[in-house]
Every structure is written in structure tokens, then in C-alpha cells.
Amino acid sequence: MVKKTLSTEELESMSYTDVANYVLEQNNKKMKIEDLFMSVIKLRGDDPDKIFESKIGDFFSLISTDKRFVMLDKGYWDLRVNHKNKIDLSSDDEEDDDEEIVDDTIDDDSNEDDKIDYDESYDPDDDPDDDDLSGLVVIDNDEETEE
């Protein structure tokens, strides 16, 4: 990769994530977030003593949500393009086909009283829960304001 240099004015006008992307491209290696942020601060010409402690959390949030970056083991960060997703296509699908199906149905010898007759019709007027509402009175708001 060809290293390109940016002017101080260009670096100052870039966002923290753009400068972090530039640093990782130029170094071509993974970095801890503290080192990466310190490099970004120094390249932008900011004062590390004033900015590091107050902005490290914001910087972490920014690169965590930026799709160009990927978090690696032990707190290292790198560019996502340097890491390919490894997908394991050798699954255990063959074993799934051979699984035994267990029949959990009830034996015919079970108690006849426990069986539910689904052909029986349901009458909503026979619902015993509706009887609790028989003593309620409905008041029309229009009648109440006329009095």
C-alpha cells in the first residue's frame, strides 16, 4: 500500500473516524483504542492532555458504530476490509435428517372424560363471566350534561 501524506489543514478538517481510518491504513496493523485515539489527536494537532480523557468515550462510540472498523480480541481495532468473515458451511444438516421423531400423543386407553369435544358448538351467551357485568349501568355523557 502506498503511504500518502495529508497536510495539517486536511487532517484538521477530517472527522476523528476519518483520521482513525487514515492511521490504520498507513500503519497497516491493528491498534489498541488508546493508541489509535492518541495518534488521531496528535495528527489533528490537538492537545492530548486536554482532549484524551474527555473524548475517549466519544471516540469509542464513533468507531463502534462506524462500519469501516472492527473490534478484535484484547481491545484491538482494525479496518474491516483487512478481516474477512469466515462462514462455516459445514453444518450438521445431515444429522438433522436422521433424527428420530418422538410421538407424544396420548394412548387410546386414557380416560374418556379428559377428552375435549371440538365439534361442540360454543354459545357466547352461555359464558359465566358475563354475569358479573349484569349490575352495571351505562351512562350517556350527553344526558349527563343536559341535566
CSV table of N, CA and C in Angstrom, one decimal:
chain,number,residue,atom,x,y,z
A,1,MET,N,0.8,-1.2,0.0
A,1,MET,CA,0.0,0.0,0.0
A,1,MET,C,0.9,1.2,0.0
A,2,VAL,N,0.5,2.2,-0.8
A,2,VAL,CA,1.3,3.4,-0.9
A,2,VAL,C,0.9,4.3,0.2
A,3,LYS,N,1.9,4.8,1.0
A,3,LYS,CA,1.5,5.8,2.0
A,3,LYS,C,1.4,7.1,1.4
A,4,LYS,N,0.2,7.8,1.8
A,4,LYS,CA,0.0,9.1,1.3
A,4,LYS,C,0.0,10.0,2.5
A,5,THR,N,0.5,11.2,2.3
A,5,THR,CA,0.6,12.2,3.4
A,5,THR,C,-0.4,13.2,3.2
A,6,LEU,N,-1.0,13.6,4.3
A,6,LEU,CA,-2.0,14.7,4.2
A,6,LEU,C,-1.5,15.9,4.9
A,7,SER,N,-1.9,17.0,4.5
A,7,SER,CA,-1.5,18.3,5.1
A,7,SER,C,-2.2,18.5,6.4
A,8,THR,N,-1.6,19.4,7.3
A,8,THR,CA,-2.2,19.6,8.6
A,8,THR,C,-3.6,20.2,8.4
A,9,GLU,N,-3.9,21.0,7.4
A,9,GLU,CA,-5.2,21.6,7.2
A,9,GLU,C,-6.2,20.5,6.8
A,10,GLU,N,-5.8,19.5,6.0
A,10,GLU,CA,-6.7,18.4,5.6
A,10,GLU,C,-7.0,17.5,6.8
A,11,LEU,N,-6.0,17.2,7.7
A,11,LEU,CA,-6.2,16.4,8.8
A,11,LEU,C,-7.1,17.1,9.8
A,12,GLU,N,-7.0,18.4,10.0
A,12,GLU,CA,-7.8,19.2,10.9
A,12,GLU,C,-9.3,19.2,10.5
A,13,SER,N,-9.5,19.2,9.2
A,13,SER,CA,-10.8,19.3,8.7
A,13,SER,C,-11.5,17.9,8.7
A,14,MET,N,-10.8,16.8,8.8
A,14,MET,CA,-11.3,15.5,8.8
A,14,MET,C,-11.9,15.1,10.2
A,15,SER,N,-12.9,14.2,10.2
A,15,SER,CA,-13.5,13.8,11.4
A,15,SER,C,-12.6,12.8,12.1
A,16,TYR,N,-12.8,12.5,13.4
A,16,TYR,CA,-12.0,11.6,14.1
A,16,TYR,C,-12.0,10.2,13.5
A,17,THR,N,-13.1,9.8,13.0
A,17,THR,CA,-13.2,8.4,12.4
A,17,THR,C,-12.4,8.4,11.1
A,18,ASP,N,-12.5,9.5,10.3
A,18,ASP,CA,-11.7,9.5,9.1
A,18,ASP,C,-10.2,9.5,9.3
A,19,VAL,N,-9.8,10.2,10.4
A,19,VAL,CA,-8.4,10.2,10.7
A,19,VAL,C,-8.0,8.9,11.2
A,20,ALA,N,-8.8,8.2,12.0
A,20,ALA,CA,-8.5,6.9,12.5
A,20,ALA,C,-8.4,5.9,11.4
A,21,ASN,N,-9.3,6.0,10.4
A,21,ASN,CA,-9.2,5.2,9.2
A,21,ASN,C,-7.9,5.4,8.5
A,22,TYR,N,-7.5,6.7,8.4
A,22,TYR,CA,-6.2,7.0,7.7
A,22,TYR,C,-5.0,6.4,8.5
A,23,VAL,N,-5.0,6.5,9.8
A,23,VAL,CA,-4.0,6.0,10.7
A,23,VAL,C,-3.8,4.5,10.5
A,24,LEU,N,-5.0,3.8,10.5
A,24,LEU,CA,-4.9,2.3,10.4
A,24,LEU,C,-4.5,1.9,9.0
A,25,GLU,N,-4.9,2.7,8.0
A,25,GLU,CA,-4.4,2.4,6.6
A,25,GLU,C,-2.9,2.5,6.5
A,26,GLN,N,-2.4,3.6,7.0
A,26,GLN,CA,-1.0,3.9,6.9
A,26,GLN,C,-0.1,2.9,7.7
A,27,ASN,N,-0.6,2.6,8.9
A,27,ASN,CA,0.2,1.6,9.8
A,27,ASN,C,0.0,0.2,9.3
A,28,ASN,N,-1.1,-0.1,8.7
A,28,ASN,CA,-1.4,-1.4,8.2
A,28,ASN,C,-1.2,-2.5,9.3
A,29,LYS,N,-1.7,-2.2,10.5
A,29,LYS,CA,-1.7,-3.1,11.6
A,29,LYS,C,-2.8,-2.7,12.6
A,30,LYS,N,-3.2,-3.7,13.4
A,30,LYS,CA,-4.2,-3.4,14.4
A,30,LYS,C,-3.6,-2.6,15.5
A,31,MET,N,-4.5,-1.8,16.2
A,31,MET,CA,-4.0,-1.0,17.3
A,31,MET,C,-5.0,-1.0,18.4
A,32,LYS,N,-4.5,-0.8,19.6
A,32,LYS,CA,-5.4,-0.6,20.8
A,32,LYS,C,-6.1,0.7,20.6
A,33,ILE,N,-7.3,0.9,21.2
A,33,ILE,CA,-8.1,2.1,21.0
A,33,ILE,C,-7.4,3.3,21.6
A,34,GLU,N,-6.7,3.1,22.7
A,34,GLU,CA,-6.0,4.3,23.3
A,34,GLU,C,-4.9,4.8,22.4
A,35,ASP,N,-4.1,3.8,21.8
A,35,ASP,CA,-3.0,4.2,20.9
A,35,ASP,C,-3.6,4.9,19.6
A,36,LEU,N,-4.7,4.3,19.1
A,36,LEU,CA,-5.3,4.8,17.9
A,36,LEU,C,-5.8,6.2,18.2
A,37,PHE,N,-6.5,6.5,19.3
A,37,PHE,CA,-7.0,7.8,19.6
A,37,PHE,C,-5.9,8.8,19.8
A,38,MET,N,-4.8,8.4,20.5
A,38,MET,CA,-3.7,9.3,20.7
A,38,MET,C,-3.1,9.7,19.4
A,39,SER,N,-3.0,8.7,18.4
A,39,SER,CA,-2.4,9.0,17.1
A,39,SER,C,-3.3,10.0,16.4
A,40,VAL,N,-4.6,9.8,16.5
A,40,VAL,CA,-5.6,10.7,15.9
A,40,VAL,C,-5.5,12.1,16.4
A,41,ILE,N,-5.4,12.2,17.8
A,41,ILE,CA,-5.2,13.6,18.4
A,41,ILE,C,-4.0,14.3,17.9
A,42,LYS,N,-2.9,13.5,17.9
A,42,LYS,CA,-1.6,14.1,17.5
A,42,LYS,C,-1.6,14.6,16.1
A,43,LEU,N,-2.1,13.7,15.2
A,43,LEU,CA,-2.2,14.1,13.8
A,43,LEU,C,-3.1,15.3,13.5
A,44,ARG,N,-4.1,15.4,14.3
A,44,ARG,CA,-5.0,16.6,14.1
A,44,ARG,C,-4.4,17.9,14.7
A,45,GLY,N,-3.3,17.7,15.5
A,45,GLY,CA,-2.7,18.9,16.1
A,45,GLY,C,-3.4,19.3,17.4
A,46,ASP,N,-4.2,18.5,18.0
A,46,ASP,CA,-4.9,18.8,19.2
A,46,ASP,C,-4.0,18.5,20.4
A,47,ASP,N,-4.3,19.1,21.5
A,47,ASP,CA,-3.5,18.9,22.7
A,47,ASP,C,-4.0,17.6,23.4
A,48,PRO,N,-3.1,16.6,23.5
A,48,PRO,CA,-3.5,15.3,24.1
A,48,PRO,C,-4.0,15.4,25.5
A,49,ASP,N,-3.3,16.3,26.3
A,49,ASP,CA,-3.7,16.4,27.7
A,49,ASP,C,-5.1,16.9,27.9
A,50,LYS,N,-5.6,17.8,27.0
A,50,LYS,CA,-6.9,18.3,27.2
A,50,LYS,C,-8.0,17.4,26.6
A,51,ILE,N,-7.7,16.7,25.5
A,51,ILE,CA,-8.7,16.0,24.8
A,51,ILE,C,-8.8,14.5,25.1
A,52,PHE,N,-7.7,13.9,25.4
A,52,PHE,CA,-7.8,12.4,25.6
A,52,PHE,C,-8.8,11.9,26.6
A,53,GLU,N,-8.7,12.4,27.8
A,53,GLU,CA,-9.6,11.9,28.9
A,53,GLU,C,-11.1,12.3,28.6
A,54,SER,N,-11.3,13.4,28.1
A,54,SER,CA,-12.7,13.9,27.9
A,54,SER,C,-13.4,13.3,26.7
A,55,LYS,N,-12.6,12.9,25.7
A,55,LYS,CA,-13.2,12.5,24.4
A,55,LYS,C,-13.0,11.0,24.1
A,56,ILE,N,-12.3,10.2,24.9
A,56,ILE,CA,-12.0,8.8,24.6
A,56,ILE,C,-13.3,8.0,24.5
A,57,GLY,N,-14.3,8.3,25.3
A,57,GLY,CA,-15.6,7.6,25.3
A,57,GLY,C,-16.4,7.9,24.0
A,58,ASP,N,-16.3,9.2,23.6
A,58,ASP,CA,-17.0,9.6,22.4
A,58,ASP,C,-16.3,8.9,21.2
A,59,PHE,N,-15.0,8.9,21.2
A,59,PHE,CA,-14.3,8.2,20.1
A,59,PHE,C,-14.6,6.7,20.0
A,60,PHE,N,-14.7,6.1,21.2
A,60,PHE,CA,-15.1,4.7,21.2
A,60,PHE,C,-16.5,4.5,20.6
A,61,SER,N,-17.4,5.3,20.9
A,61,SER,CA,-18.8,5.2,20.4
A,61,SER,C,-18.7,5.4,18.9
A,62,LEU,N,-18.0,6.4,18.4
A,62,LEU,CA,-17.9,6.7,17.0
A,62,LEU,C,-17.4,5.5,16.2
A,63,ILE,N,-16.3,4.9,16.6
A,63,ILE,CA,-15.7,3.8,15.8
A,63,ILE,C,-16.5,2.5,16.0
A,64,SER,N,-17.2,2.4,17.1
A,64,SER,CA,-18.0,1.2,17.3
A,64,SER,C,-19.2,1.2,16.4
A,65,THR,N,-19.7,2.4,16.0
A,65,THR,CA,-20.9,2.4,15.1
A,65,THR,C,-20.5,2.6,13.7
A,66,ASP,N,-19.2,2.9,13.4
A,66,ASP,CA,-18.7,3.1,12.0
A,66,ASP,C,-18.4,1.7,11.4
A,67,LYS,N,-19.0,1.4,10.3
A,67,LYS,CA,-18.9,0.1,9.7
A,67,LYS,C,-17.5,-0.2,9.1
A,68,ARG,N,-16.6,0.8,9.0
A,68,ARG,CA,-15.3,0.6,8.5
A,68,ARG,C,-14.4,-0.1,9.5
A,69,PHE,N,-14.7,0.0,10.8
A,69,PHE,CA,-13.9,-0.6,11.8
A,69,PHE,C,-14.4,-1.9,12.4
A,70,VAL,N,-13.5,-2.7,12.9
A,70,VAL,CA,-13.9,-3.9,13.6
A,70,VAL,C,-13.1,-4.1,14.9
A,71,MET,N,-13.8,-4.5,15.9
A,71,MET,CA,-13.1,-4.7,17.2
A,71,MET,C,-12.6,-6.1,17.2
A,72,LEU,N,-11.4,-6.3,17.6
A,72,LEU,CA,-10.8,-7.6,17.6
A,72,LEU,C,-10.6,-8.0,19.1
A,73,ASP,N,-9.9,-9.1,19.3
A,73,ASP,CA,-9.6,-9.6,20.7
A,73,ASP,C,-8.7,-8.6,21.4
A,74,LYS,N,-8.9,-8.6,22.7
A,74,LYS,CA,-8.0,-7.9,23.6
A,74,LYS,C,-8.0,-6.4,23.4
A,75,GLY,N,-9.1,-5.8,22.9
A,75,GLY,CA,-9.2,-4.4,22.8
A,75,GLY,C,-8.5,-3.8,21.5
A,76,TYR,N,-8.1,-4.6,20.6
A,76,TYR,CA,-7.5,-4.1,19.4
A,76,TYR,C,-8.6,-3.8,18.4
A,77,TRP,N,-8.3,-2.8,17.5
A,77,TRP,CA,-9.2,-2.3,16.5
A,77,TRP,C,-8.4,-2.3,15.1
A,78,ASP,N,-9.2,-2.6,14.1
A,78,ASP,CA,-8.6,-2.6,12.7
A,78,ASP,C,-9.7,-2.3,11.7
A,79,LEU,N,-9.2,-2.1,10.5
A,79,LEU,CA,-10.2,-1.9,9.4
A,79,LEU,C,-10.9,-3.2,9.0
A,80,ARG,N,-12.2,-3.1,8.8
A,80,ARG,CA,-13.0,-4.3,8.5
A,80,ARG,C,-12.5,-4.9,7.2
A,81,VAL,N,-12.0,-4.1,6.2
A,81,VAL,CA,-11.5,-4.7,4.9
A,81,VAL,C,-10.3,-5.6,5.1
A,82,ASN,N,-9.6,-5.5,6.2
A,82,ASN,CA,-8.5,-6.4,6.5
A,82,ASN,C,-8.9,-7.7,7.1
A,83,HIS,N,-10.1,-7.9,7.4
A,83,HIS,CA,-10.6,-9.1,8.0
A,83,HIS,C,-11.8,-9.6,7.3
A,84,LYS,N,-11.7,-10.8,6.8
A,84,LYS,CA,-12.8,-11.4,6.0
A,84,LYS,C,-13.6,-12.2,7.0
A,85,ASN,N,-15.0,-12.2,6.8
A,85,ASN,CA,-15.8,-13.0,7.6
A,85,ASN,C,-15.6,-14.5,7.2
A,86,LYS,N,-15.4,-15.3,8.2
A,86,LYS,CA,-15.3,-16.7,7.9
A,86,LYS,C,-16.6,-17.4,8.3
A,87,ILE,N,-17.2,-18.0,7.3
A,87,ILE,CA,-18.5,-18.6,7.5
A,87,ILE,C,-18.3,-20.1,7.3
A,88,ASP,N,-18.7,-20.9,8.3
A,88,ASP,CA,-18.6,-22.3,8.3
A,88,ASP,C,-19.8,-22.9,7.7
A,89,LEU,N,-19.6,-23.4,6.5
A,89,LEU,CA,-20.8,-24.0,5.8
A,89,LEU,C,-20.9,-25.5,6.0
A,90,SER,N,-20.0,-26.1,6.7
A,90,SER,CA,-20.0,-27.5,7.0
A,90,SER,C,-20.9,-27.7,8.3
A,91,SER,N,-22.2,-27.6,8.2
A,91,SER,CA,-23.0,-27.7,9.3
A,91,SER,C,-23.4,-29.2,9.5
A,92,ASP,N,-24.1,-29.5,10.5
A,92,ASP,CA,-24.6,-30.8,10.8
A,92,ASP,C,-26.0,-31.1,10.2
A,93,ASP,N,-26.2,-30.6,9.0
A,93,ASP,CA,-27.5,-30.8,8.4
A,93,ASP,C,-27.8,-32.3,8.2
A,94,GLU,N,-26.8,-33.1,7.9
A,94,GLU,CA,-27.0,-34.5,7.6
A,94,GLU,C,-27.5,-35.2,8.9
A,95,GLU,N,-27.1,-34.8,10.0
A,95,GLU,CA,-27.6,-35.4,11.3
A,95,GLU,C,-29.0,-35.0,11.6
A,96,ASP,N,-29.4,-33.8,11.1
A,96,ASP,CA,-30.8,-33.4,11.4
A,96,ASP,C,-31.8,-34.3,10.6
A,97,ASP,N,-31.4,-34.8,9.4
A,97,ASP,CA,-32.3,-35.6,8.7
A,97,ASP,C,-32.5,-37.0,9.3
A,98,ASP,N,-31.6,-37.4,10.1
A,98,ASP,CA,-31.6,-38.8,10.7
A,98,ASP,C,-32.2,-38.7,12.1
A,99,GLU,N,-32.7,-37.6,12.6
A,99,GLU,CA,-33.3,-37.5,13.9
A,99,GLU,C,-34.5,-38.3,14.0
A,100,GLU,N,-34.7,-38.9,15.1
A,100,GLU,CA,-35.9,-39.7,15.4
A,100,GLU,C,-37.1,-38.8,15.8
A,101,ILE,N,-38.2,-39.0,15.3
A,101,ILE,CA,-39.4,-38.2,15.7
A,101,ILE,C,-40.1,-38.9,16.8
A,102,VAL,N,-40.3,-38.2,17.9
A,102,VAL,CA,-41.0,-38.8,19.0
A,102,VAL,C,-42.4,-38.5,19.0
A,103,ASP,N,-43.3,-39.5,19.2
A,103,ASP,CA,-44.7,-39.3,19.2
A,103,ASP,C,-45.2,-39.1,20.6
A,104,ASP,N,-45.7,-37.9,20.9
A,104,ASP,CA,-46.1,-37.6,22.3
A,104,ASP,C,-47.6,-37.7,22.5
A,105,THR,N,-48.3,-38.4,21.6
A,105,THR,CA,-49.7,-38.4,21.7
A,105,THR,C,-50.2,-39.3,22.8
A,106,ILE,N,-51.4,-39.1,23.3
A,106,ILE,CA,-51.9,-39.9,24.4
A,106,ILE,C,-52.4,-41.2,23.9
A,107,ASP,N,-52.3,-42.2,24.7
A,107,ASP,CA,-52.7,-43.6,24.4
A,107,ASP,C,-54.3,-43.6,24.3
A,108,ASP,N,-54.8,-44.5,23.5
A,108,ASP,CA,-56.3,-44.6,23.4
A,108,ASP,C,-56.9,-45.1,24.7
A,109,ASP,N,-56.1,-45.6,25.6
A,109,ASP,CA,-56.7,-46.2,26.8
A,109,ASP,C,-56.9,-45.1,27.9
A,110,SER,N,-56.6,-43.8,27.5
A,110,SER,CA,-56.7,-42.8,28.5
A,110,SER,C,-58.2,-42.5,28.9
A,111,ASN,N,-58.4,-41.8,29.9
A,111,ASN,CA,-59.7,-41.5,30.5
A,111,ASN,C,-60.6,-40.7,29.5
A,112,GLU,N,-61.8,-41.2,29.2
A,112,GLU,CA,-62.6,-40.6,28.2
A,112,GLU,C,-63.1,-39.3,28.6
A,113,ASP,N,-63.2,-39.0,30.0
A,113,ASP,CA,-63.7,-37.7,30.5
A,113,ASP,C,-62.7,-36.6,30.2
A,114,ASP,N,-61.4,-36.9,30.0
A,114,ASP,CA,-60.4,-35.9,29.8
A,114,ASP,C,-60.4,-35.4,28.4
A,115,LYS,N,-61.0,-36.1,27.5
A,115,LYS,CA,-61.0,-35.7,26.1
A,115,LYS,C,-61.9,-34.5,25.8
A,116,ILE,N,-61.5,-33.6,24.9
A,116,ILE,CA,-62.2,-32.4,24.6
A,116,ILE,C,-63.0,-32.6,23.3
A,117,ASP,N,-64.2,-32.3,23.3
A,117,ASP,CA,-65.0,-32.5,22.1
A,117,ASP,C,-65.0,-31.1,21.3
A,118,TYR,N,-64.2,-31.1,20.3
A,118,TYR,CA,-64.1,-29.8,19.5
A,118,TYR,C,-65.3,-29.6,18.6
A,119,ASP,N,-66.1,-30.6,18.4
A,119,ASP,CA,-67.3,-30.4,17.5
A,119,ASP,C,-68.4,-29.7,18.2
A,120,GLU,N,-68.4,-29.6,19.5
A,120,GLU,CA,-69.4,-29.0,20.3
A,120,GLU,C,-69.5,-27.5,20.0
A,121,SER,N,-70.6,-27.0,19.7
A,121,SER,CA,-70.7,-25.6,19.3
A,121,SER,C,-70.6,-24.7,20.6
A,122,TYR,N,-70.1,-23.5,20.4
A,122,TYR,CA,-69.9,-22.6,21.5
A,122,TYR,C,-70.9,-21.4,21.4
A,123,ASP,N,-71.6,-21.2,22.5
A,123,ASP,CA,-72.5,-20.1,22.6
A,123,ASP,C,-72.0,-19.0,23.5
A,124,PRO,N,-71.7,-17.8,23.0
A,124,PRO,CA,-71.1,-16.8,23.8
A,124,PRO,C,-72.1,-16.3,24.9
A,125,ASP,N,-73.4,-16.5,24.7
A,125,ASP,CA,-74.4,-16.1,25.7
A,125,ASP,C,-74.3,-16.9,26.9
A,126,ASP,N,-73.7,-18.1,26.8
A,126,ASP,CA,-73.6,-19.0,28.0
A,126,ASP,C,-72.4,-18.8,28.8
A,127,ASP,N,-71.6,-17.8,28.5
A,127,ASP,CA,-70.4,-17.5,29.2
A,127,ASP,C,-70.7,-17.0,30.6
A,128,PRO,N,-70.2,-17.8,31.6
A,128,PRO,CA,-70.5,-17.4,33.0
A,128,PRO,C,-69.8,-16.1,33.5
A,129,ASP,N,-68.7,-15.7,32.8
A,129,ASP,CA,-68.0,-14.5,33.1
A,129,ASP,C,-68.8,-13.2,32.8
A,130,ASP,N,-69.7,-13.3,31.9
A,130,ASP,CA,-70.5,-12.2,31.5
A,130,ASP,C,-71.5,-11.8,32.6
A,131,ASP,N,-71.9,-12.7,33.5
A,131,ASP,CA,-72.8,-12.5,34.5
A,131,ASP,C,-72.4,-11.4,35.5
A,132,ASP,N,-71.1,-11.2,35.6
A,132,ASP,CA,-70.5,-10.3,36.6
A,132,ASP,C,-70.9,-8.8,36.2
A,133,LEU,N,-71.2,-8.6,34.9
A,133,LEU,CA,-71.5,-7.3,34.4
A,133,LEU,C,-73.0,-6.9,34.5
A,134,SER,N,-73.8,-7.8,35.0
A,134,SER,CA,-75.2,-7.6,34.9
A,134,SER,C,-75.7,-6.4,35.8
A,135,GLY,N,-75.0,-6.0,36.8
A,135,GLY,CA,-75.4,-4.9,37.7
A,135,GLY,C,-74.9,-3.5,37.2
A,136,LEU,N,-74.1,-3.5,36.2
A,136,LEU,CA,-73.6,-2.2,35.7
A,136,LEU,C,-74.6,-1.4,34.9
A,137,VAL,N,-74.5,0.0,35.1
A,137,VAL,CA,-75.4,0.9,34.4
A,137,VAL,C,-74.5,1.7,33.4
A,138,VAL,N,-75.0,1.9,32.2
A,138,VAL,CA,-74.2,2.7,31.2
A,138,VAL,C,-74.8,4.1,31.2
A,139,ILE,N,-74.0,5.1,31.4
A,139,ILE,CA,-74.4,6.5,31.4
A,139,ILE,C,-73.9,7.2,30.1
A,140,ASP,N,-74.8,7.8,29.5
A,140,ASP,CA,-74.5,8.5,28.3
A,140,ASP,C,-74.1,9.9,28.7
A,141,ASN,N,-72.9,10.4,28.2
A,141,ASN,CA,-72.4,11.7,28.5
A,141,ASN,C,-73.3,12.9,28.1
A,142,ASP,N,-74.0,12.7,27.0
A,142,ASP,CA,-74.9,13.7,26.5
A,142,ASP,C,-76.1,14.0,27.5
A,143,GLU,N,-76.6,12.9,28.1
A,143,GLU,CA,-77.7,13.0,29.1
A,143,GLU,C,-77.2,13.7,30.3
A,144,GLU,N,-75.9,13.4,30.7
A,144,GLU,CA,-75.4,13.9,32.0
A,144,GLU,C,-75.2,15.5,31.9
A,145,THR,N,-74.8,16.0,30.8
A,145,THR,CA,-74.6,17.4,30.6
A,145,THR,C,-75.9,18.2,30.5
A,146,GLU,N,-77.0,17.6,30.0
A,146,GLU,CA,-78.2,18.3,29.9
A,146,GLU,C,-78.9,18.6,31.2
A,147,GLU,N,-78.6,17.8,32.2
A,147,GLU,CA,-79.3,18.0,33.5
A,147,GLU,C,-78.9,19.1,34.3
